[in-house]
Short mmCIF file of C-alpha atoms in Angstrom, two decimals:
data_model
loop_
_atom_site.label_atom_id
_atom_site.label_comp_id
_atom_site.label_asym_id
_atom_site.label_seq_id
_atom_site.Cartn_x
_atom_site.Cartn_y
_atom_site.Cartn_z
CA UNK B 191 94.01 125.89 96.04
CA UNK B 192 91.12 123.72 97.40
CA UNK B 193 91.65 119.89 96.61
CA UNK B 194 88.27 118.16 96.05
CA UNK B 195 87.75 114.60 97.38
CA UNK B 196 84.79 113.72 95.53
CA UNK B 197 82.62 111.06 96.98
CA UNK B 198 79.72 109.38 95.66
CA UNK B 199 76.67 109.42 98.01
CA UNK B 200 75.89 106.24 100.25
CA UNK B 201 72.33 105.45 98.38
CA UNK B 202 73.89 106.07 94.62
CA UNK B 203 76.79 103.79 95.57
CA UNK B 204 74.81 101.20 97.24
CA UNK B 205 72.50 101.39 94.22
CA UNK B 206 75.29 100.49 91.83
CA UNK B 207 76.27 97.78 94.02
CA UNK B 208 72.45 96.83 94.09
CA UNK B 209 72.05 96.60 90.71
CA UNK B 210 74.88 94.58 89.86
CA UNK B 211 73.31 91.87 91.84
CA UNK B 212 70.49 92.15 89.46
CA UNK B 213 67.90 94.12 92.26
CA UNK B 214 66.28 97.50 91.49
CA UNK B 215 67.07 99.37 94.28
CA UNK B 216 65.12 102.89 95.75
CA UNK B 217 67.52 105.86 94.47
CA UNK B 218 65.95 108.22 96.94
CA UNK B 219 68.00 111.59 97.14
CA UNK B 220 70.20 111.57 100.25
CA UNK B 221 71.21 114.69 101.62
CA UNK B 222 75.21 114.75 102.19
CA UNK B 223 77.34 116.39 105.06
CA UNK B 224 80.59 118.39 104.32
CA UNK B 225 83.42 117.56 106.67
CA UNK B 226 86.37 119.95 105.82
CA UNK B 227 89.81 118.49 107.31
CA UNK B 228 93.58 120.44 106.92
CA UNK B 229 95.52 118.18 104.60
CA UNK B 230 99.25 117.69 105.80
CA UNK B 231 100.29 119.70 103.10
CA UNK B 232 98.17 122.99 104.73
CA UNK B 233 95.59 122.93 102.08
CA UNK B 234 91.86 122.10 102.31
CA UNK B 235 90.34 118.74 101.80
CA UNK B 236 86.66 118.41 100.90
CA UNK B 237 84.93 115.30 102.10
CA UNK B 238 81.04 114.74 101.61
CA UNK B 239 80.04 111.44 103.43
CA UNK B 240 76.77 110.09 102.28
CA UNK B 241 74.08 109.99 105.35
CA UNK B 242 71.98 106.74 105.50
CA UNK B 243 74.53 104.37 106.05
CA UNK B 244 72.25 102.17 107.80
CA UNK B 245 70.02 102.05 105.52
CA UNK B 246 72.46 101.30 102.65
CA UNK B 247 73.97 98.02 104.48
CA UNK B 248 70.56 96.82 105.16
CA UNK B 249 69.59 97.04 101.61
CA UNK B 250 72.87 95.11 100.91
CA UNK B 251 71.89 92.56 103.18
CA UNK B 252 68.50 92.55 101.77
CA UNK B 253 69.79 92.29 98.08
CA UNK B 254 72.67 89.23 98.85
CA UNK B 255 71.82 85.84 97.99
CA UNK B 256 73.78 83.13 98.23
CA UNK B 257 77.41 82.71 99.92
CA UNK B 258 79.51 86.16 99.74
CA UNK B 259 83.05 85.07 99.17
CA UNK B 260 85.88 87.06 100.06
CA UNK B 261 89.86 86.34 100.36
CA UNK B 262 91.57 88.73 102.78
CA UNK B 263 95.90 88.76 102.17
CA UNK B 264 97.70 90.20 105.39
CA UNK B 265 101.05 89.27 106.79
CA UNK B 266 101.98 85.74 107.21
CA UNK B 267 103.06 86.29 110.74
CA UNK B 268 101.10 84.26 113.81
CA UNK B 269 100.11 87.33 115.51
CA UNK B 270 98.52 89.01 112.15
CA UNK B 271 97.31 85.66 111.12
CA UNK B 272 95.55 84.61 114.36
CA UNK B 273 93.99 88.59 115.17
CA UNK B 274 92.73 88.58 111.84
CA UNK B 275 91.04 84.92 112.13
CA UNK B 276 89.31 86.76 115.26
CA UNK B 277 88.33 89.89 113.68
CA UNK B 278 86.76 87.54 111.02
CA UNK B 279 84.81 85.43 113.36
CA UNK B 280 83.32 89.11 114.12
CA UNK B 281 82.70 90.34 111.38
CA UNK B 282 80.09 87.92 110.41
CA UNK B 283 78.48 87.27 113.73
CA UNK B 284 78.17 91.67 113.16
CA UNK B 285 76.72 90.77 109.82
CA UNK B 286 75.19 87.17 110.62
CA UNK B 287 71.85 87.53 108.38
CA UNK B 288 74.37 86.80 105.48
CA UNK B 289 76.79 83.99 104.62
CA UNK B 290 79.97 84.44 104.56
CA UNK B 291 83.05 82.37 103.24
CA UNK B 292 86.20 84.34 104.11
CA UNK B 293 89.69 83.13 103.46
CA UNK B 294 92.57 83.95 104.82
CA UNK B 295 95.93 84.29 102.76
CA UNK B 296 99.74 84.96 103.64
CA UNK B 297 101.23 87.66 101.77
CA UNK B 298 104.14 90.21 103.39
CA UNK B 299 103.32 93.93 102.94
CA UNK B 300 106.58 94.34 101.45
CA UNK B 301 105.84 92.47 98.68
CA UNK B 302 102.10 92.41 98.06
CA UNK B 303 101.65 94.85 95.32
CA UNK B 304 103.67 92.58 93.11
CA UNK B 305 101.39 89.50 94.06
CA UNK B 306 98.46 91.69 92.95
CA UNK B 307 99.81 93.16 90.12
CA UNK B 308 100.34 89.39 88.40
CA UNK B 309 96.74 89.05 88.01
CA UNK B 310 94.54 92.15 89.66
CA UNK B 311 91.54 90.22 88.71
CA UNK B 312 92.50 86.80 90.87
CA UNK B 313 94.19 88.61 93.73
CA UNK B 314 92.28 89.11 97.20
CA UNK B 315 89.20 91.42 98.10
CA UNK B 316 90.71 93.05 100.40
CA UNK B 317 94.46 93.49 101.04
CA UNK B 318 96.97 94.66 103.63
CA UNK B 319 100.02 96.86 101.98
CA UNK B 320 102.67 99.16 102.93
CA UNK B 321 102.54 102.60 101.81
CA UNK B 322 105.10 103.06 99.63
CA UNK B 323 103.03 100.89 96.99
CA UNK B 324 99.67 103.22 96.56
CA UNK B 325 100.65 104.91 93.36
CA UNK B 326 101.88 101.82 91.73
CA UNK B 327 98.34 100.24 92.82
CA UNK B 328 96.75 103.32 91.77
CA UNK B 329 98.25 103.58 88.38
CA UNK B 330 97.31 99.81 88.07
CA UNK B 331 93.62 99.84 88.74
CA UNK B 332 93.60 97.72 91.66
CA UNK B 333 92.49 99.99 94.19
CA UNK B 334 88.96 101.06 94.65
CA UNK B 335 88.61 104.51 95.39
CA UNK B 336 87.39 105.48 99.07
CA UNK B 337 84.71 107.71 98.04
CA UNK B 338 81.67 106.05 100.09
CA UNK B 339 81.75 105.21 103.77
CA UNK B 340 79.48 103.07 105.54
CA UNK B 341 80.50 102.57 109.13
CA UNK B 342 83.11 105.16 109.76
CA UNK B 343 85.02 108.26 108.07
CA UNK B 344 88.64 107.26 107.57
CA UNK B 345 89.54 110.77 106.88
CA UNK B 346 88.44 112.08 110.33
CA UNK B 347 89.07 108.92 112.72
CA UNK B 348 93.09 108.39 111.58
CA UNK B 349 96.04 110.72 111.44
CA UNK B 350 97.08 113.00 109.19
CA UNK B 351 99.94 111.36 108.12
CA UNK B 352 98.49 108.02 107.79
CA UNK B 353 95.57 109.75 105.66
CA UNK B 354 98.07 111.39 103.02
CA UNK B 355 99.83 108.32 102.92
CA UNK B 356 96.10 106.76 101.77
CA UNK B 357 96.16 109.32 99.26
CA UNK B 358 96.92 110.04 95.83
CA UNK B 359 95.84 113.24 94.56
CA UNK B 360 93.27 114.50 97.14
CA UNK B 361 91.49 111.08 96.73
CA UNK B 362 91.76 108.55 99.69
CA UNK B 363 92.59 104.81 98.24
CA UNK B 364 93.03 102.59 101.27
CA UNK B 365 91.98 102.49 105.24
CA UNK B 366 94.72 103.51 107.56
CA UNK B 367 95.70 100.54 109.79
CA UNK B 368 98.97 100.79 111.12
CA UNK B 369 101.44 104.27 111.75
CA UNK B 370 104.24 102.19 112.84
CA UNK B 371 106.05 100.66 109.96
CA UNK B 372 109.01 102.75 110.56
CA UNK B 373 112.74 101.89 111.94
CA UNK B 374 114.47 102.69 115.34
CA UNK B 375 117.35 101.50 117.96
CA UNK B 376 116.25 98.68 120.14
CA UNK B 377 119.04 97.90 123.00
CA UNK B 378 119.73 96.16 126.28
CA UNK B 379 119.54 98.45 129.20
CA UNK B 380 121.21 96.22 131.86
CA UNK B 381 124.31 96.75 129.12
CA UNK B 382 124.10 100.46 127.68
CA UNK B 383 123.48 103.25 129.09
CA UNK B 384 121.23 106.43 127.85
CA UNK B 385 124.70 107.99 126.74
CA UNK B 386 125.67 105.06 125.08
CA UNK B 387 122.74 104.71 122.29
CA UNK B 388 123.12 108.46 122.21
CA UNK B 389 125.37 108.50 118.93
CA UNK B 390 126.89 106.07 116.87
CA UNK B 391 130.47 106.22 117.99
CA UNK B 392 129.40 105.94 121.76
CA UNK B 393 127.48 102.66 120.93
CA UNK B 394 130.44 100.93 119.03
CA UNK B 395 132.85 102.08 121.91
CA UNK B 396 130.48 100.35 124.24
CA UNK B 397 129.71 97.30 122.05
CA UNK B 398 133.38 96.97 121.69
CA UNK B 399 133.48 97.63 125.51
CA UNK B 400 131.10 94.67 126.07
CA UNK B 401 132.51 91.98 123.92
CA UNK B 402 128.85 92.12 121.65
CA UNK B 403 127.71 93.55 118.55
CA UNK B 404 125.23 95.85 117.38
CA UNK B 405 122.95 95.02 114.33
CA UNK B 406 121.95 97.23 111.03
CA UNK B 407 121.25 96.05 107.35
CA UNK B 408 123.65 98.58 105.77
CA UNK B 409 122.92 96.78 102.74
CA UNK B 410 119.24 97.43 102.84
CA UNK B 411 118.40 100.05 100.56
CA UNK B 412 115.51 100.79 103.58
CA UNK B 413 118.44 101.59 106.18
CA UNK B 414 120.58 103.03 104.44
CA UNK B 415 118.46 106.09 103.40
CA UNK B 416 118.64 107.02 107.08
CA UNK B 417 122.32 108.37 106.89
CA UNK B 418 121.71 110.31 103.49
CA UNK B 419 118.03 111.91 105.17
CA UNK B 420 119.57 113.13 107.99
CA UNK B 421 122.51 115.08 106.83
CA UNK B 422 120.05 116.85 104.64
CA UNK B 423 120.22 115.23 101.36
CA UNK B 424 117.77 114.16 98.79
CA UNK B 425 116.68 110.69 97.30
CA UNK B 426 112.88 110.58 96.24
CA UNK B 427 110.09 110.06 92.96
CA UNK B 428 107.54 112.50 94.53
CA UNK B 429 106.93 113.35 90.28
CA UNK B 430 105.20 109.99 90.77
CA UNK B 431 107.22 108.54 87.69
CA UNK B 432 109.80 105.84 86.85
CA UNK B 433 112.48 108.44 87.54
CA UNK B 434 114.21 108.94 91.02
CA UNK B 435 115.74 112.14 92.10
CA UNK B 436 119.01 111.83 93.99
CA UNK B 437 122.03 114.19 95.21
CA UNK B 438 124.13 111.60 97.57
CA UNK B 439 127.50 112.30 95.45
CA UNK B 440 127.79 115.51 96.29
CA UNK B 441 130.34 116.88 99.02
CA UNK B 442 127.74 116.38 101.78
CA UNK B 443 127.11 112.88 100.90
CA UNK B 444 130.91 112.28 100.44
CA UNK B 445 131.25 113.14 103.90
CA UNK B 446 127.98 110.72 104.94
CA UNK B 447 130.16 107.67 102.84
CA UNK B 448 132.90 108.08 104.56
CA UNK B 449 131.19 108.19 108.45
CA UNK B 450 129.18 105.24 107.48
CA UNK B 451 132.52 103.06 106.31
CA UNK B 452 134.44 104.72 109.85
CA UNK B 453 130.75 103.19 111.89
CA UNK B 454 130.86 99.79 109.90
CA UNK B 455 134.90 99.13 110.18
CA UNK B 456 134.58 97.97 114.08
CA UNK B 457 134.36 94.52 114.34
CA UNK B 458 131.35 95.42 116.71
CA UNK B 459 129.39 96.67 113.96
CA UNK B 460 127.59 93.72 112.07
CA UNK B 461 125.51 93.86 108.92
CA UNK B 462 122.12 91.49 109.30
CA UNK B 463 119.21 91.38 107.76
CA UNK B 464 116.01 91.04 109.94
CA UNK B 465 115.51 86.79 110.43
CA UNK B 466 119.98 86.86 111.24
CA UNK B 467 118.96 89.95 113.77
CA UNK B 468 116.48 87.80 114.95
CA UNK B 469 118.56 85.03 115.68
CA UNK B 470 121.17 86.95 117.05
CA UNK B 471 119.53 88.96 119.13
CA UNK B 472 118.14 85.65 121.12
CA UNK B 473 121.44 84.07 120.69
CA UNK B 474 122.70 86.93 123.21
CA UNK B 475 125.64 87.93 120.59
CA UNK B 476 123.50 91.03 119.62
CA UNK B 477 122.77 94.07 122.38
CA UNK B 478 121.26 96.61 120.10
CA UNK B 479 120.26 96.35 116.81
CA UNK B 480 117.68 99.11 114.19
CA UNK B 481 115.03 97.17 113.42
CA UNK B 482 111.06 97.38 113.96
CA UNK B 483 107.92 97.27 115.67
CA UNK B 484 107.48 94.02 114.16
CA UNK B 485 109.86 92.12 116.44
CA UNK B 486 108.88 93.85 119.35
CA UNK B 487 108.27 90.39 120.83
CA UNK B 488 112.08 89.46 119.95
CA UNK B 489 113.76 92.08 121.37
CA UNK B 490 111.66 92.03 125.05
CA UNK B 491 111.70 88.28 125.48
CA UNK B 492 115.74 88.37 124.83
CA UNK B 493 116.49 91.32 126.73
CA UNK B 494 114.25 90.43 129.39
CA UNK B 495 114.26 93.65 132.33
CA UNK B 496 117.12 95.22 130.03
CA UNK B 497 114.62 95.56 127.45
CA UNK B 498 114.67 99.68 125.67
CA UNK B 499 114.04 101.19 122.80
CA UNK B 500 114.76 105.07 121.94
CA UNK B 501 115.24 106.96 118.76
CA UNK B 502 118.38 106.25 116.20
CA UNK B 503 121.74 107.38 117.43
CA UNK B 504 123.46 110.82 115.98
CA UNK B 505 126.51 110.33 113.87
CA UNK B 506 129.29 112.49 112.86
CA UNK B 507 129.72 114.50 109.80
CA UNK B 508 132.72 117.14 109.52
CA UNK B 509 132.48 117.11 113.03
CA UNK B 510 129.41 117.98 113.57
CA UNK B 511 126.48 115.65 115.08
CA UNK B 512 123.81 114.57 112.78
CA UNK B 513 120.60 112.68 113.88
CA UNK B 514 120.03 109.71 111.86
CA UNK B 515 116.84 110.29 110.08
CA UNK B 516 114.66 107.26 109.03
CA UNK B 517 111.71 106.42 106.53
CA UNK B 518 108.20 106.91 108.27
CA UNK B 519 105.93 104.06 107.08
CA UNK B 520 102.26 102.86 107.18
CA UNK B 521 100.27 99.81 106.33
CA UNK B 522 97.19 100.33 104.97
CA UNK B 523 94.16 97.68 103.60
CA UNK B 524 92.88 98.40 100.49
CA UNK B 525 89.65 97.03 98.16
CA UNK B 526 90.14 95.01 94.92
CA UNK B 527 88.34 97.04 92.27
CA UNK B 528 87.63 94.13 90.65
CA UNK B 529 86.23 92.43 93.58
CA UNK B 530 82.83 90.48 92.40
CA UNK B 531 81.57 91.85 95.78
CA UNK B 532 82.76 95.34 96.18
CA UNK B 533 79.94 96.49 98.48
CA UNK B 534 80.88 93.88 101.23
CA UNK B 535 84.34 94.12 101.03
CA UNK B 536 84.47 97.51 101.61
CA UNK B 537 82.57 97.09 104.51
CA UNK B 538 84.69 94.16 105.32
CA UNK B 539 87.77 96.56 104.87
CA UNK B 540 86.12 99.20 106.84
CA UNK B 541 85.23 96.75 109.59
CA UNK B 542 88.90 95.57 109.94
CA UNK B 543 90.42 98.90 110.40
CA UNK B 544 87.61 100.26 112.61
CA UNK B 545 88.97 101.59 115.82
CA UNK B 546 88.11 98.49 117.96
CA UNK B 547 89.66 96.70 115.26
CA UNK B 548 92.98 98.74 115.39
CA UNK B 549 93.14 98.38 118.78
CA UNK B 550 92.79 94.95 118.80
CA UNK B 551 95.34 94.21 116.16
CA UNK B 552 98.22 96.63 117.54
CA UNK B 553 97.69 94.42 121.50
CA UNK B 554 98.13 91.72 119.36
CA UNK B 555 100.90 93.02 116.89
CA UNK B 556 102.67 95.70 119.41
CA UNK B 557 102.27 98.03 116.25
CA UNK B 558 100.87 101.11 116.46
CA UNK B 559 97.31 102.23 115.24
CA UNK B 560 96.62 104.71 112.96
CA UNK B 561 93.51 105.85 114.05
CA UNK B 562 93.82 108.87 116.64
CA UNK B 563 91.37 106.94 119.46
CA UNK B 564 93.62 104.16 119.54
CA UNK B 565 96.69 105.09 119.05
CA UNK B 566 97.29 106.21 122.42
CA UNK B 567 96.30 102.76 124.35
CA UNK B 568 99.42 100.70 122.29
CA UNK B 569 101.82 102.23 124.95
CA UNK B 570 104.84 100.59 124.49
CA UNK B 571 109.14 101.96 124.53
CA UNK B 572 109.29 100.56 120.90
CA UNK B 573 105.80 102.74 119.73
CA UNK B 574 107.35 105.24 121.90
CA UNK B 575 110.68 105.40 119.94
CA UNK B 576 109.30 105.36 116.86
CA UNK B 577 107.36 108.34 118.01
CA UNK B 578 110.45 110.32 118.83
CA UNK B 579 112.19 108.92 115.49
CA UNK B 580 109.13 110.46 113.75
CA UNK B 581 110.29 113.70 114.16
CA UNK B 582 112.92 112.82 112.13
CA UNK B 583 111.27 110.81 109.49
CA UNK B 584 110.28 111.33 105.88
CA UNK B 585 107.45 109.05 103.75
CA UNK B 586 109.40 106.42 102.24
CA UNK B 587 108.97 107.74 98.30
CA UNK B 588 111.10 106.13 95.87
CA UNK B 589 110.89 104.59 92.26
CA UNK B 590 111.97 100.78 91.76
CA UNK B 591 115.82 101.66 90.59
CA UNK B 592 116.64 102.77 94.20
CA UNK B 593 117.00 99.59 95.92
CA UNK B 594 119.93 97.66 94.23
CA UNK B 595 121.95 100.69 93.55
CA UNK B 596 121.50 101.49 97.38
CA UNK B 597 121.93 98.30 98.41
CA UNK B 598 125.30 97.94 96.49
CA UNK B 599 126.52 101.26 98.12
CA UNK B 600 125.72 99.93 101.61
CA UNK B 601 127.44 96.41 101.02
CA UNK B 602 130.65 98.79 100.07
CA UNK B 603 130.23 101.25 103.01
CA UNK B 604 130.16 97.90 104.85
CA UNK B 605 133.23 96.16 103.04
CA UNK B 606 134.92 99.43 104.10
CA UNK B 607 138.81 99.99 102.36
CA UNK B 608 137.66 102.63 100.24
CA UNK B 609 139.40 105.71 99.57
CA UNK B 610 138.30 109.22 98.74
CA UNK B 611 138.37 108.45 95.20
CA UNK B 612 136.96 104.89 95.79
CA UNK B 613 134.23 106.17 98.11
CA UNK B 614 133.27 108.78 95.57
CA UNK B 615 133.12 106.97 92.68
CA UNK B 616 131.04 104.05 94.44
CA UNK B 617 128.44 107.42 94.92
CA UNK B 618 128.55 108.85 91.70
CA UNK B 619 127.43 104.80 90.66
CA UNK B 620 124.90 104.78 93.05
CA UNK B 621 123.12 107.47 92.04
CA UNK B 622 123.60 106.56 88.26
CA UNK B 623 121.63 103.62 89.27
CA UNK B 624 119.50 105.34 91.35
CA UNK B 625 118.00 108.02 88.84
CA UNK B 626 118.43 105.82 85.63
CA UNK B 627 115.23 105.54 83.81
#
């Protein structure tokens, strides 16, 4: 079956956009180009990009009066703050014939659909996300549909897994920026060895060896998952509902509980979240922790020469070795439906996920760029593990009742002193919670 992406052509859109600012604009009929792309799912993907994209911003430019206003929400770290006060400054000495006023706003990925659901209307133009929230902003309203390009094709200048995670239903909703927001081992080479970080019991024998710890938020719903994925086992909403779909208590997942509890009952084994990792890493008390592109910085200026980073360990499971699997994320910048200036912010959003753009923000970030170009200049051993923990990585698809009930099973695993019968029941809760409705 053929999914159709159905765009509206570059003069109709810029003539709606033209005519909200109270100008009759030319609605000359634009011939369109087909660009047919394989979906990750192996079926066809029609995209028809308007032609006359030039045109169409000059017409915009033309047809603004007055000061465009736009509010921008992306991470309230320094290095996304201060790369994204730069790409700013650039975008309107790109577009200097109009006035911009452009603000700025901190707002964590993690958290920002729930700022923009309290009031779509009020929340920025243009906003950075992680993936997991698209169909929430979907269902919502507060996504403008990708349907009309102006500077660049998203579809065909970012990967194909950052696309479908832009995607709901064959129709693109957001610009790719980031293919990075995943998980993996960071560790001190000068301290472990390759065989060391190769599985989970080798690491806690060294750790234990060394006097130091190594970090993971078992309590983190996000972490968690990893143990569960990689034996094989299921926890997901791909229905796209309020209702989660989850096997953990079964025999498999029995057998997952109990390896976790056996990992977390060293005393080299400590359960942080990521500011205590942080700290603890610099402190010198932690030599290898799972944790993220996002503290690249951490890690390297704490481990100094020592400084690695490889895939997530193997663990065992009825004896056998299982690779820890992980959720594969993405951050991606979407338009405000109900932005009074939907034309420019698009272009806005365009602009700051443009391949220069990417480029520029993963040197600044050390995250890694969706778009294909760029992708391969952020060379780094953290983008470099979380390439070969791709492999073993999954979109990160689950309905609201997942975290607490996961989170409660990982602070148990943690706790430890639970028996078959304890360890099973704490399961058979989990998933209760998990796939409640």
């Amino acid at each position: 079956m053929k999914k159709k992406l159905v765009a509206v052509l570059m003069t109709a859109a810029m003539a709606a956009t033209l005519a909200a600012c109270g100008t009759e604009p030319e609605t000359e009929n634009t011939p369109a180009d087909t660009n047919v792309t394989v979906a990750p799912d192996g079926e066809t993907t029609d995209v028809v990009v308007g032609q006359g994209s030039e045109d169409a911003i000059a017409n915009l430019i033309a047809a603004t009066e007055g000061t465009v206003d736009l509010t921008l929400w992306c991470s309230e770290t320094e290095a996304y703050q201060n790369v994204m006060a730069q790409l700013v400054d650039e975008f309107k000495a790109a577009y200097s014939d109009v006035d911009f006023n452009i603000t700025i706003g901190s707002q964590s990925e993690s958290t920002c659909k729930d700022e923009v659901l309290k009031d779509v209307e009020a929340a920025a133009d243009v906003y950075v996300f992680a993936d997991d929230q698209l169909n929430g902003l979907v269902e919502a309203g507060a996504l403008q549909a990708v349907t009309t390009t102006y500077t660049y094709n998203p579809i065909e200048a970012d990967g194909a897994g950052a696309v479908n995670a832009a995607s709901k239903d064959g129709i693109l909703y957001a610009y790719p920026l980031t293919a990075t927001n995943g998980y993996f081992l960071y560790y001190d080479s000068n301290l472990l060895s390759d065989e060391d970080v190769s599985s989970w019991e080798n690491l806690v024998a060294a750790c234990e060896r060394e006097g130091k710890k190594v970090a993971m938020e078992f309590s983190g719903g996000w972490y968690l998952f990893s143990f569960f994925y990689g034996a094989g086992l299921e926890c997901n909403n791909l229905a796209n509902d309020a209702v989660n779909v989850c096997n953990w208590n079964n025999e498999t997942g029995l057998a997952v509980a109990k390896s976790v509890q056996d990992i977390c009952s060293s005393d080299a084994v400590i359960n942080l979240g990521d500011a205590d990792t942080c700290t603890q890493v610099t402190d010198g008390n932690v030599i290898a922790a799972v944790n993220g592109t996002w503290n690249t910085g951490v890690f390297e200026a704490a481990y100094g020469d020592g400084f690695a980073a490889t895939k997530l360990p193997t663990f065992n499971v009825n004896g056998q070795a299982v690779q820890q699997g992980s959720f594969a994320g993405y951050k991606l910048v979407g338009v405000n439906s109900y932005s009074d200036n939907l034309g420019w912010a698009m272009i806005f959003a365009e602009f700051i996920t443009n391949e220069a753009s990417q480029l520029k923000i993963g040197n600044a970030t050390q995250e890694g760029p969706a778009n294909l170009v760029a992708a391969p200049q952020i060379a780094t051993p953290a983008i470099a593990a979380l390439g070969a923990q791709s492999n073993f990585a999954t979109l990160q698809r689950v309905a609201g009742n997942y975290w607490t009930p996961a989170g409660t099973l990982g602070q148990a695993l943690y706790e430890g002193g639970l028996d078959d019968a304890g360890l099973q029941k704490a399961l058979d809760d989990a998933v209760d919670g998990i796939c409640a409705e």
